[in-house]
Amino acid sequence: MQYMKKIGGPIDPECDCYACQNYSRAYIRHLIKANEILGVRLLSIHNINFLTKLMEKVRIEIENDSLLEFKKDFYKKYGYTND
Ligand SMILES: [Zn+2]
């Protein structure tokens, strides 16, 4: 079963959260489809980490007066095209 945790990549290869460092998104999907509570716990760990890091970056960009540029790059990175 250990090998299943590593098949495919993590949810986000750039993320340093516990879920992304230890489990593949395929394995997490399997857990969710099987109604295993670990699946949603791992997703929550990732989502909270993502939002915390995003807010840290936003604070830095506000201090540097470059929030609009950050916003454009963020939207581009995540495929959001409407400005
Ligand atoms: Zn993560």
PDB file of N, CA, C and O and ligand atoms in Angstrom:
ATOM      1  N   MET A   1       0.828  -1.200   0.000  1.00  0.00           N
ATOM      2  CA  MET A   1       0.000   0.000   0.000  1.00  0.00           C
ATOM      3  C   MET A   1       0.864   1.253   0.000  1.00  0.00           C
ATOM      4  O   MET A   1       0.461   2.277  -0.490  1.00  0.00           O
ATOM      5  N   GLN A   2       2.079   1.158   0.553  1.00  0.00           N
ATOM      6  CA  GLN A   2       2.953   2.332   0.624  1.00  0.00           C
ATOM      7  C   GLN A   2       3.225   2.927  -0.758  1.00  0.00           C
ATOM      8  O   GLN A   2       3.265   4.135  -0.917  1.00  0.00           O
ATOM      9  N   TYR A   3       3.382   2.072  -1.789  1.00  0.00           N
ATOM     10  CA  TYR A   3       3.685   2.580  -3.128  1.00  0.00           C
ATOM     11  C   TYR A   3       2.566   3.446  -3.666  1.00  0.00           C
ATOM     12  O   TYR A   3       2.801   4.383  -4.428  1.00  0.00           O
ATOM     13  N   MET A   4       1.310   3.133  -3.287  1.00  0.00           N
ATOM     14  CA  MET A   4       0.169   3.918  -3.788  1.00  0.00           C
ATOM     15  C   MET A   4       0.245   5.373  -3.362  1.00  0.00           C
ATOM     16  O   MET A   4      -0.231   6.254  -4.059  1.00  0.00           O
ATOM     17  N   LYS A   5       0.863   5.625  -2.233  1.00  0.00           N
ATOM     18  CA  LYS A   5       0.949   6.993  -1.734  1.00  0.00           C
ATOM     19  C   LYS A   5       1.812   7.868  -2.634  1.00  0.00           C
ATOM     20  O   LYS A   5       1.734   9.079  -2.585  1.00  0.00           O
ATOM     21  N   LYS A   6       2.670   7.244  -3.453  1.00  0.00           N
ATOM     22  CA  LYS A   6       3.616   8.012  -4.270  1.00  0.00           C
ATOM     23  C   LYS A   6       3.297   8.005  -5.759  1.00  0.00           C
ATOM     24  O   LYS A   6       3.983   8.660  -6.529  1.00  0.00           O
ATOM     25  N   ILE A   7       2.281   7.261  -6.219  1.00  0.00           N
ATOM     26  CA  ILE A   7       1.950   7.201  -7.635  1.00  0.00           C
ATOM     27  C   ILE A   7       1.473   8.574  -8.105  1.00  0.00           C
ATOM     28  O   ILE A   7       0.622   9.181  -7.473  1.00  0.00           O
ATOM     29  N   GLY A   8       2.035   9.030  -9.226  1.00  0.00           N
ATOM     30  CA  GLY A   8       1.679  10.362  -9.717  1.00  0.00           C
ATOM     31  C   GLY A   8       2.291  11.416  -8.826  1.00  0.00           C
ATOM     32  O   GLY A   8       3.056  11.131  -7.915  1.00  0.00           O
ATOM     33  N   GLY A   9       1.965  12.649  -9.091  1.00  0.00           N
ATOM     34  CA  GLY A   9       2.550  13.731  -8.315  1.00  0.00           C
ATOM     35  C   GLY A   9       1.676  14.134  -7.157  1.00  0.00           C
ATOM     36  O   GLY A   9       0.568  13.643  -6.983  1.00  0.00           O
ATOM     37  N   PRO A  10       2.197  15.068  -6.363  1.00  0.00           N
ATOM     38  CA  PRO A  10       1.401  15.598  -5.252  1.00  0.00           C
ATOM     39  C   PRO A  10       0.307  16.523  -5.768  1.00  0.00           C
ATOM     40  O   PRO A  10       0.246  16.820  -6.965  1.00  0.00           O
ATOM     41  N   ILE A  11      -0.535  17.006  -4.885  1.00  0.00           N
ATOM     42  CA  ILE A  11      -1.584  17.957  -5.272  1.00  0.00           C
ATOM     43  C   ILE A  11      -0.933  19.164  -5.942  1.00  0.00           C
ATOM     44  O   ILE A  11      -1.356  19.603  -6.999  1.00  0.00           O
ATOM     45  N   ASP A  12       0.114  19.684  -5.319  1.00  0.00           N
ATOM     46  CA  ASP A  12       0.832  20.849  -5.837  1.00  0.00           C
ATOM     47  C   ASP A  12       2.323  20.602  -5.619  1.00  0.00           C
ATOM     48  O   ASP A  12       2.782  20.552  -4.480  1.00  0.00           O
ATOM     49  N   PRO A  13       3.096  20.429  -6.710  1.00  0.00           N
ATOM     50  CA  PRO A  13       4.522  20.121  -6.555  1.00  0.00           C
ATOM     51  C   PRO A  13       5.305  21.221  -5.837  1.00  0.00           C
ATOM     52  O   PRO A  13       6.385  20.973  -5.316  1.00  0.00           O
ATOM     53  N   GLU A  14       4.780  22.447  -5.820  1.00  0.00           N
ATOM     54  CA  GLU A  14       5.490  23.551  -5.158  1.00  0.00           C
ATOM     55  C   GLU A  14       5.118  23.677  -3.681  1.00  0.00           C
ATOM     56  O   GLU A  14       5.696  24.491  -2.970  1.00  0.00           O
ATOM     57  N   CYS A  15       4.157  22.891  -3.225  1.00  0.00           N
ATOM     58  CA  CYS A  15       3.637  23.023  -1.866  1.00  0.00           C
ATOM     59  C   CYS A  15       4.503  22.236  -0.868  1.00  0.00           C
ATOM     60  O   CYS A  15       4.977  21.148  -1.185  1.00  0.00           O
ATOM     61  N   ASP A  16       4.679  22.804   0.305  1.00  0.00           N
ATOM     62  CA  ASP A  16       5.493  22.147   1.325  1.00  0.00           C
ATOM     63  C   ASP A  16       4.652  21.575   2.472  1.00  0.00           C
ATOM     64  O   ASP A  16       5.188  21.253   3.525  1.00  0.00           O
ATOM     65  N   CYS A  17       3.351  21.424   2.265  1.00  0.00           N
ATOM     66  CA  CYS A  17       2.496  20.912   3.342  1.00  0.00           C
ATOM     67  C   CYS A  17       2.697  19.401   3.530  1.00  0.00           C
ATOM     68  O   CYS A  17       3.258  18.723   2.670  1.00  0.00           O
ATOM     69  N   TYR A  18       2.219  18.903   4.645  1.00  0.00           N
ATOM     70  CA  TYR A  18       2.352  17.487   4.976  1.00  0.00           C
ATOM     71  C   TYR A  18       1.708  16.595   3.911  1.00  0.00           C
ATOM     72  O   TYR A  18       2.282  15.573   3.506  1.00  0.00           O
ATOM     73  N   ALA A  19       0.537  16.993   3.419  1.00  0.00           N
ATOM     74  CA  ALA A  19      -0.176  16.181   2.432  1.00  0.00           C
ATOM     75  C   ALA A  19       0.621  16.069   1.139  1.00  0.00           C
ATOM     76  O   ALA A  19       0.758  14.976   0.579  1.00  0.00           O
ATOM     77  N   CYS A  20       1.142  17.194   0.648  1.00  0.00           N
ATOM     78  CA  CYS A  20       1.884  17.177  -0.616  1.00  0.00           C
ATOM     79  C   CYS A  20       3.249  16.506  -0.484  1.00  0.00           C
ATOM     80  O   CYS A  20       3.763  15.956  -1.455  1.00  0.00           O
ATOM     81  N   GLN A  21       3.830  16.564   0.705  1.00  0.00           N
ATOM     82  CA  GLN A  21       5.138  15.945   0.916  1.00  0.00           C
ATOM     83  C   GLN A  21       5.040  14.433   1.087  1.00  0.00           C
ATOM     84  O   GLN A  21       6.026  13.723   0.886  1.00  0.00           O
ATOM     85  N   ASN A  22       3.856  13.931   1.453  1.00  0.00           N
ATOM     86  CA  ASN A  22       3.751  12.506   1.792  1.00  0.00           C
ATOM     87  C   ASN A  22       2.740  11.703   0.978  1.00  0.00           C
ATOM     88  O   ASN A  22       2.776  10.471   1.032  1.00  0.00           O
ATOM     89  N   TYR A  23       1.858  12.357   0.226  1.00  0.00           N
ATOM     90  CA  TYR A  23       0.802  11.625  -0.490  1.00  0.00           C
ATOM     91  C   TYR A  23       0.620  12.190  -1.898  1.00  0.00           C
ATOM     92  O   TYR A  23       0.746  13.393  -2.111  1.00  0.00           O
ATOM     93  N   SER A  24       0.298  11.299  -2.841  1.00  0.00           N
ATOM     94  CA  SER A  24       0.014  11.740  -4.209  1.00  0.00           C
ATOM     95  C   SER A  24      -1.457  12.154  -4.300  1.00  0.00           C
ATOM     96  O   SER A  24      -2.293  11.728  -3.501  1.00  0.00           O
ATOM     97  N   ARG A  25      -1.740  12.971  -5.313  1.00  0.00           N
ATOM     98  CA  ARG A  25      -3.150  13.360  -5.473  1.00  0.00           C
ATOM     99  C   ARG A  25      -4.006  12.178  -5.910  1.00  0.00           C
ATOM    100  O   ARG A  25      -5.188  12.111  -5.591  1.00  0.00           O
ATOM    101  N   ALA A  26      -3.401  11.188  -6.614  1.00  0.00           N
ATOM    102  CA  ALA A  26      -4.143   9.977  -6.991  1.00  0.00           C
ATOM    103  C   ALA A  26      -4.566   9.196  -5.744  1.00  0.00           C
ATOM    104  O   ALA A  26      -5.694   8.703  -5.659  1.00  0.00           O
ATOM    105  N   TYR A  27      -3.650   9.111  -4.780  1.00  0.00           N
ATOM    106  CA  TYR A  27      -3.977   8.390  -3.551  1.00  0.00           C
ATOM    107  C   TYR A  27      -5.040   9.129  -2.748  1.00  0.00           C
ATOM    108  O   TYR A  27      -5.981   8.513  -2.221  1.00  0.00           O
ATOM    109  N   ILE A  28      -4.926  10.463  -2.703  1.00  0.00           N
ATOM    110  CA  ILE A  28      -5.927  11.253  -1.973  1.00  0.00           C
ATOM    111  C   ILE A  28      -7.284  11.116  -2.659  1.00  0.00           C
ATOM    112  O   ILE A  28      -8.316  10.975  -1.995  1.00  0.00           O
ATOM    113  N   ARG A  29      -7.289  11.106  -3.991  1.00  0.00           N
ATOM    114  CA  ARG A  29      -8.554  10.901  -4.722  1.00  0.00           C
ATOM    115  C   ARG A  29      -9.166   9.545  -4.367  1.00  0.00           C
ATOM    116  O   ARG A  29     -10.366   9.428  -4.128  1.00  0.00           O
ATOM    117  N   HIS A  30      -8.312   8.525  -4.331  1.00  0.00           N
ATOM    118  CA  HIS A  30      -8.779   7.193  -3.950  1.00  0.00           C
ATOM    119  C   HIS A  30      -9.415   7.223  -2.560  1.00  0.00           C
ATOM    120  O   HIS A  30     -10.488   6.641  -2.350  1.00  0.00           O
ATOM    121  N   LEU A  31      -8.750   7.895  -1.614  1.00  0.00           N
ATOM    122  CA  LEU A  31      -9.285   7.967  -0.250  1.00  0.00           C
ATOM    123  C   LEU A  31     -10.651   8.634  -0.232  1.00  0.00           C
ATOM    124  O   LEU A  31     -11.573   8.178   0.459  1.00  0.00           O
ATOM    125  N   ILE A  32     -10.801   9.702  -1.004  1.00  0.00           N
ATOM    126  CA  ILE A  32     -12.080  10.424  -1.025  1.00  0.00           C
ATOM    127  C   ILE A  32     -13.164   9.560  -1.669  1.00  0.00           C
ATOM    128  O   ILE A  32     -14.285   9.478  -1.157  1.00  0.00           O
ATOM    129  N   LYS A  33     -12.833   8.904  -2.782  1.00  0.00           N
ATOM    130  CA  LYS A  33     -13.817   8.045  -3.448  1.00  0.00           C
ATOM    131  C   LYS A  33     -14.245   6.883  -2.549  1.00  0.00           C
ATOM    132  O   LYS A  33     -15.367   6.395  -2.646  1.00  0.00           O
ATOM    133  N   ALA A  34     -13.333   6.436  -1.682  1.00  0.00           N
ATOM    134  CA  ALA A  34     -13.639   5.336  -0.764  1.00  0.00           C
ATOM    135  C   ALA A  34     -14.253   5.836   0.550  1.00  0.00           C
ATOM    136  O   ALA A  34     -14.434   5.050   1.481  1.00  0.00           O
ATOM    137  N   ASN A  35     -14.550   7.122   0.614  1.00  0.00           N
ATOM    138  CA  ASN A  35     -15.121   7.740   1.824  1.00  0.00           C
ATOM    139  C   ASN A  35     -14.245   7.566   3.060  1.00  0.00           C
ATOM    140  O   ASN A  35     -14.753   7.423   4.171  1.00  0.00           O
ATOM    141  N   GLU A  36     -12.938   7.570   2.830  1.00  0.00           N
ATOM    142  CA  GLU A  36     -12.005   7.521   3.960  1.00  0.00           C
ATOM    143  C   GLU A  36     -11.791   8.950   4.457  1.00  0.00           C
ATOM    144  O   GLU A  36     -11.424   9.830   3.681  1.00  0.00           O
ATOM    145  N   ILE A  37     -11.955   9.152   5.738  1.00  0.00           N
ATOM    146  CA  ILE A  37     -11.865  10.503   6.303  1.00  0.00           C
ATOM    147  C   ILE A  37     -10.475  11.106   6.124  1.00  0.00           C
ATOM    148  O   ILE A  37     -10.314  12.332   6.052  1.00  0.00           O
ATOM    149  N   LEU A  38      -9.452  10.261   5.999  1.00  0.00           N
ATOM    150  CA  LEU A  38      -8.092  10.759   5.795  1.00  0.00           C
ATOM    151  C   LEU A  38      -8.011  11.622   4.539  1.00  0.00           C
ATOM    152  O   LEU A  38      -7.249  12.600   4.503  1.00  0.00           O
ATOM    153  N   GLY A  39      -8.781  11.287   3.497  1.00  0.00           N
ATOM    154  CA  GLY A  39      -8.751  12.055   2.249  1.00  0.00           C
ATOM    155  C   GLY A  39      -9.106  13.519   2.471  1.00  0.00           C
ATOM    156  O   GLY A  39      -8.371  14.411   2.046  1.00  0.00           O
ATOM    157  N   VAL A  40     -10.215  13.777   3.125  1.00  0.00           N
ATOM    158  CA  VAL A  40     -10.617  15.178   3.338  1.00  0.00           C
ATOM    159  C   VAL A  40      -9.714  15.862   4.368  1.00  0.00           C
ATOM    160  O   VAL A  40      -9.503  17.077   4.290  1.00  0.00           O
ATOM    161  N   ARG A  41      -9.163  15.101   5.283  1.00  0.00           N
ATOM    162  CA  ARG A  41      -8.220  15.704   6.239  1.00  0.00           C
ATOM    163  C   ARG A  41      -6.972  16.175   5.502  1.00  0.00           C
ATOM    164  O   ARG A  41      -6.469  17.268   5.755  1.00  0.00           O
ATOM    165  N   LEU A  42      -6.458  15.341   4.596  1.00  0.00           N
ATOM    166  CA  LEU A  42      -5.266  15.726   3.835  1.00  0.00           C
ATOM    167  C   LEU A  42      -5.563  16.926   2.942  1.00  0.00           C
ATOM    168  O   LEU A  42      -4.746  17.843   2.823  1.00  0.00           O
ATOM    169  N   LEU A  43      -6.739  16.946   2.304  1.00  0.00           N
ATOM    170  CA  LEU A  43      -7.110  18.104   1.482  1.00  0.00           C
ATOM    171  C   LEU A  43      -7.213  19.364   2.321  1.00  0.00           C
ATOM    172  O   LEU A  43      -6.780  20.441   1.894  1.00  0.00           O
ATOM    173  N   SER A  44      -7.772  19.240   3.516  1.00  0.00           N
ATOM    174  CA  SER A  44      -7.879  20.403   4.406  1.00  0.00           C
ATOM    175  C   SER A  44      -6.499  20.924   4.795  1.00  0.00           C
ATOM    176  O   SER A  44      -6.275  22.136   4.821  1.00  0.00           O
ATOM    177  N   ILE A  45      -5.589  20.011   5.101  1.00  0.00           N
ATOM    178  CA  ILE A  45      -4.218  20.420   5.438  1.00  0.00           C
ATOM    179  C   ILE A  45      -3.614  21.210   4.286  1.00  0.00           C
ATOM    180  O   ILE A  45      -3.034  22.285   4.474  1.00  0.00           O
ATOM    181  N   HIS A  46      -3.774  20.684   3.062  1.00  0.00           N
ATOM    182  CA  HIS A  46      -3.234  21.376   1.895  1.00  0.00           C
ATOM    183  C   HIS A  46      -3.918  22.733   1.690  1.00  0.00           C
ATOM    184  O   HIS A  46      -3.241  23.742   1.472  1.00  0.00           O
ATOM    185  N   ASN A  47      -5.236  22.765   1.748  1.00  0.00           N
ATOM    186  CA  ASN A  47      -5.965  24.005   1.472  1.00  0.00           C
ATOM    187  C   ASN A  47      -5.634  25.098   2.487  1.00  0.00           C
ATOM    188  O   ASN A  47      -5.448  26.263   2.107  1.00  0.00           O
ATOM    189  N   ILE A  48      -5.553  24.737   3.748  1.00  0.00           N
ATOM    190  CA  ILE A  48      -5.217  25.740   4.770  1.00  0.00           C
ATOM    191  C   ILE A  48      -3.793  26.248   4.567  1.00  0.00           C
ATOM    192  O   ILE A  48      -3.534  27.449   4.656  1.00  0.00           O
ATOM    193  N   ASN A  49      -2.875  25.335   4.256  1.00  0.00           N
ATOM    194  CA  ASN A  49      -1.498  25.754   3.981  1.00  0.00           C
ATOM    195  C   ASN A  49      -1.445  26.676   2.770  1.00  0.00           C
ATOM    196  O   ASN A  49      -0.762  27.706   2.796  1.00  0.00           O
ATOM    197  N   PHE A  50      -2.173  26.318   1.713  1.00  0.00           N
ATOM    198  CA  PHE A  50      -2.180  27.139   0.496  1.00  0.00           C
ATOM    199  C   PHE A  50      -2.685  28.549   0.802  1.00  0.00           C
ATOM    200  O   PHE A  50      -2.067  29.543   0.407  1.00  0.00           O
ATOM    201  N   LEU A  51      -3.803  28.647   1.507  1.00  0.00           N
ATOM    202  CA  LEU A  51      -4.381  29.960   1.807  1.00  0.00           C
ATOM    203  C   LEU A  51      -3.489  30.762   2.756  1.00  0.00           C
ATOM    204  O   LEU A  51      -3.366  31.992   2.592  1.00  0.00           O
ATOM    205  N   THR A  52      -2.880  30.097   3.716  1.00  0.00           N
ATOM    206  CA  THR A  52      -1.965  30.797   4.637  1.00  0.00           C
ATOM    207  C   THR A  52      -0.783  31.379   3.878  1.00  0.00           C
ATOM    208  O   THR A  52      -0.416  32.546   4.059  1.00  0.00           O
ATOM    209  N   LYS A  53      -0.177  30.579   2.998  1.00  0.00           N
ATOM    210  CA  LYS A  53       0.964  31.046   2.212  1.00  0.00           C
ATOM    211  C   LYS A  53       0.542  32.159   1.246  1.00  0.00           C
ATOM    212  O   LYS A  53       1.280  33.120   1.036  1.00  0.00           O
ATOM    213  N   LEU A  54      -0.648  32.012   0.667  1.00  0.00           N
ATOM    214  CA  LEU A  54      -1.142  33.041  -0.247  1.00  0.00           C
ATOM    215  C   LEU A  54      -1.287  34.380   0.480  1.00  0.00           C
ATOM    216  O   LEU A  54      -0.869  35.421  -0.025  1.00  0.00           O
ATOM    217  N   MET A  55      -1.851  34.350   1.678  1.00  0.00           N
ATOM    218  CA  MET A  55      -2.027  35.592   2.435  1.00  0.00           C
ATOM    219  C   MET A  55      -0.680  36.190   2.844  1.00  0.00           C
ATOM    220  O   MET A  55      -0.520  37.411   2.859  1.00  0.00           O
ATOM    221  N   GLU A  56       0.298  35.342   3.159  1.00  0.00           N
ATOM    222  CA  GLU A  56       1.644  35.853   3.462  1.00  0.00           C
ATOM    223  C   GLU A  56       2.211  36.593   2.257  1.00  0.00           C
ATOM    224  O   GLU A  56       2.776  37.680   2.393  1.00  0.00           O
ATOM    225  N   LYS A  57       2.031  35.998   1.064  1.00  0.00           N
ATOM    226  CA  LYS A  57       2.532  36.643  -0.156  1.00  0.00           C
ATOM    227  C   LYS A  57       1.783  37.938  -0.425  1.00  0.00           C
ATOM    228  O   LYS A  57       2.389  38.942  -0.824  1.00  0.00           O
ATOM    229  N   VAL A  58       0.472  37.936  -0.227  1.00  0.00           N
ATOM    230  CA  VAL A  58      -0.330  39.143  -0.473  1.00  0.00           C
ATOM    231  C   VAL A  58       0.135  40.278   0.445  1.00  0.00           C
ATOM    232  O   VAL A  58       0.292  41.411   0.004  1.00  0.00           O
ATOM    233  N   ARG A  59       0.386  39.967   1.719  1.00  0.00           N
ATOM    234  CA  ARG A  59       0.866  41.004   2.646  1.00  0.00           C
ATOM    235  C   ARG A  59       2.184  41.597   2.167  1.00  0.00           C
ATOM    236  O   ARG A  59       2.382  42.813   2.200  1.00  0.00           O
ATOM    237  N   ILE A  60       3.086  40.746   1.705  1.00  0.00           N
ATOM    238  CA  ILE A  60       4.387  41.219   1.206  1.00  0.00           C
ATOM    239  C   ILE A  60       4.186  42.086  -0.037  1.00  0.00           C
ATOM    240  O   ILE A  60       4.794  43.151  -0.167  1.00  0.00           O
ATOM    241  N   GLU A  61       3.312  41.643  -0.942  1.00  0.00           N
ATOM    242  CA  GLU A  61       3.074  42.404  -2.171  1.00  0.00           C
ATOM    243  C   GLU A  61       2.423  43.752  -1.863  1.00  0.00           C
ATOM    244  O   GLU A  61       2.724  44.750  -2.521  1.00  0.00           O
ATOM    245  N   ILE A  62       1.553  43.814  -0.867  1.00  0.00           N
ATOM    246  CA  ILE A  62       0.944  45.089  -0.470  1.00  0.00           C
ATOM    247  C   ILE A  62       2.027  46.015   0.069  1.00  0.00           C
ATOM    248  O   ILE A  62       2.084  47.195  -0.296  1.00  0.00           O
ATOM    249  N   GLU A  63       2.896  45.475   0.916  1.00  0.00           N
ATOM    250  CA  GLU A  63       3.985  46.303   1.467  1.00  0.00           C
ATOM    251  C   GLU A  63       4.901  46.828   0.372  1.00  0.00           C
ATOM    252  O   GLU A  63       5.406  47.944   0.468  1.00  0.00           O
ATOM    253  N   ASN A  64       5.103  46.018  -0.668  1.00  0.00           N
ATOM    254  CA  ASN A  64       5.978  46.415  -1.771  1.00  0.00           C
ATOM    255  C   ASN A  64       5.235  47.186  -2.853  1.00  0.00           C
ATOM    256  O   ASN A  64       5.829  47.513  -3.890  1.00  0.00           O
ATOM    257  N   ASP A  65       3.951  47.441  -2.645  1.00  0.00           N
ATOM    258  CA  ASP A  65       3.104  48.155  -3.594  1.00  0.00           C
ATOM    259  C   ASP A  65       3.105  47.484  -4.974  1.00  0.00           C
ATOM    260  O   ASP A  65       3.164  48.145  -6.015  1.00  0.00           O
ATOM    261  N   SER A  66       3.088  46.143  -4.992  1.00  0.00           N
ATOM    262  CA  SER A  66       3.091  45.412  -6.260  1.00  0.00           C
ATOM    263  C   SER A  66       1.985  44.352  -6.294  1.00  0.00           C
ATOM    264  O   SER A  66       2.121  43.328  -6.964  1.00  0.00           O
ATOM    265  N   LEU A  67       0.894  44.647  -5.616  1.00  0.00           N
ATOM    266  CA  LEU A  67      -0.198  43.672  -5.535  1.00  0.00           C
ATOM    267  C   LEU A  67      -0.851  43.403  -6.891  1.00  0.00           C
ATOM    268  O   LEU A  67      -1.188  42.262  -7.198  1.00  0.00           O
ATOM    269  N   LEU A  68      -1.016  44.436  -7.715  1.00  0.00           N
ATOM    270  CA  LEU A  68      -1.681  44.228  -9.014  1.00  0.00           C
ATOM    271  C   LEU A  68      -0.859  43.315  -9.923  1.00  0.00           C
ATOM    272  O   LEU A  68      -1.422  42.473 -10.629  1.00  0.00           O
ATOM    273  N   GLU A  69       0.453  43.478  -9.892  1.00  0.00           N
ATOM    274  CA  GLU A  69       1.312  42.597 -10.685  1.00  0.00           C
ATOM    275  C   GLU A  69       1.226  41.162 -10.175  1.00  0.00           C
ATOM    276  O   GLU A  69       1.146  40.212 -10.946  1.00  0.00           O
ATOM    277  N   PHE A  70       1.226  41.015  -8.853  1.00  0.00           N
ATOM    278  CA  PHE A  70       1.082  39.690  -8.241  1.00  0.00           C
ATOM    279  C   PHE A  70      -0.247  39.060  -8.640  1.00  0.00           C
ATOM    280  O   PHE A  70      -0.313  37.875  -8.962  1.00  0.00           O
ATOM    281  N   LYS A  71      -1.296  39.878  -8.636  1.00  0.00           N
ATOM    282  CA  LYS A  71      -2.631  39.391  -9.011  1.00  0.00           C
ATOM    283  C   LYS A  71      -2.632  38.857 -10.439  1.00  0.00           C
ATOM    284  O   LYS A  71      -3.131  37.755 -10.705  1.00  0.00           O
ATOM    285  N   LYS A  72      -2.027  39.597 -11.359  1.00  0.00           N
ATOM    286  CA  LYS A  72      -1.961  39.144 -12.762  1.00  0.00           C
ATOM    287  C   LYS A  72      -1.208  37.823 -12.869  1.00  0.00           C
ATOM    288  O   LYS A  72      -1.636  36.897 -13.563  1.00  0.00           O
ATOM    289  N   ASP A  73      -0.073  37.729 -12.201  1.00  0.00           N
ATOM    290  CA  ASP A  73       0.727  36.496 -12.245  1.00  0.00           C
ATOM    291  C   ASP A  73      -0.035  35.323 -11.625  1.00  0.00           C
ATOM    292  O   ASP A  73       0.008  34.201 -12.139  1.00  0.00           O
ATOM    293  N   PHE A  74      -0.732  35.593 -10.528  1.00  0.00           N
ATOM    294  CA  PHE A  74      -1.503  34.545  -9.849  1.00  0.00           C
ATOM    295  C   PHE A  74      -2.603  34.013 -10.754  1.00  0.00           C
ATOM    296  O   PHE A  74      -2.773  32.803 -10.914  1.00  0.00           O
ATOM    297  N   TYR A  75      -3.350  34.940 -11.365  1.00  0.00           N
ATOM    298  CA  TYR A  75      -4.429  34.537 -12.265  1.00  0.00           C
ATOM    299  C   TYR A  75      -3.885  33.749 -13.448  1.00  0.00           C
ATOM    300  O   TYR A  75      -4.473  32.750 -13.870  1.00  0.00           O
ATOM    301  N   LYS A  76      -2.756  34.191 -13.988  1.00  0.00           N
ATOM    302  CA  LYS A  76      -2.152  33.498 -15.122  1.00  0.00           C
ATOM    303  C   LYS A  76      -1.719  32.084 -14.719  1.00  0.00           C
ATOM    304  O   LYS A  76      -1.970  31.113 -15.440  1.00  0.00           O
ATOM    305  N   LYS A  77      -1.094  31.979 -13.560  1.00  0.00           N
ATOM    306  CA  LYS A  77      -0.602  30.676 -13.079  1.00  0.00           C
ATOM    307  C   LYS A  77      -1.737  29.677 -12.877  1.00  0.00           C
ATOM    308  O   LYS A  77      -1.599  28.492 -13.161  1.00  0.00           O
ATOM    309  N   TYR A  78      -2.880  30.171 -12.383  1.00  0.00           N
ATOM    310  CA  TYR A  78      -3.977  29.257 -12.073  1.00  0.00           C
ATOM    311  C   TYR A  78      -5.074  29.249 -13.142  1.00  0.00           C
ATOM    312  O   TYR A  78      -6.159  28.726 -12.913  1.00  0.00           O
ATOM    313  N   GLY A  79      -4.772  29.827 -14.324  1.00  0.00           N
ATOM    314  CA  GLY A  79      -5.655  29.692 -15.468  1.00  0.00           C
ATOM    315  C   GLY A  79      -6.902  30.552 -15.435  1.00  0.00           C
ATOM    316  O   GLY A  79      -7.866  30.277 -16.161  1.00  0.00           O
ATOM    317  N   TYR A  80      -6.908  31.599 -14.607  1.00  0.00           N
ATOM    318  CA  TYR A  80      -8.053  32.490 -14.545  1.00  0.00           C
ATOM    319  C   TYR A  80      -7.779  33.648 -15.491  1.00  0.00           C
ATOM    320  O   TYR A  80      -6.814  34.383 -15.327  1.00  0.00           O
ATOM    321  N   THR A  81      -8.633  33.830 -16.512  1.00  0.00           N
ATOM    322  CA  THR A  81      -8.337  34.805 -17.556  1.00  0.00           C
ATOM    323  C   THR A  81      -9.068  36.133 -17.399  1.00  0.00           C
ATOM    324  O   THR A  81      -8.623  37.125 -17.952  1.00  0.00           O
ATOM    325  N   ASN A  82     -10.193  36.171 -16.704  1.00  0.00           N
ATOM    326  CA  ASN A  82     -10.916  37.439 -16.549  1.00  0.00           C
ATOM    327  C   ASN A  82     -10.193  38.343 -15.562  1.00  0.00           C
ATOM    328  O   ASN A  82      -9.830  37.923 -14.489  1.00  0.00           O
ATOM    329  N   ASP A  83     -10.009  39.597 -15.920  1.00  0.00           N
ATOM    330  CA  ASP A  83      -9.355  40.544 -15.029  1.00  0.00           C
ATOM    331  C   ASP A  83     -10.340  41.365 -14.266  1.00  0.00           C
ATOM    332  O   ASP A  83     -11.390  41.641 -14.604  1.00  0.00           O
TER     333      ASP A  83
HETATM  334 ZN    ZN B   1       0.037  20.931  -0.161  1.00  0.00          ZN
END
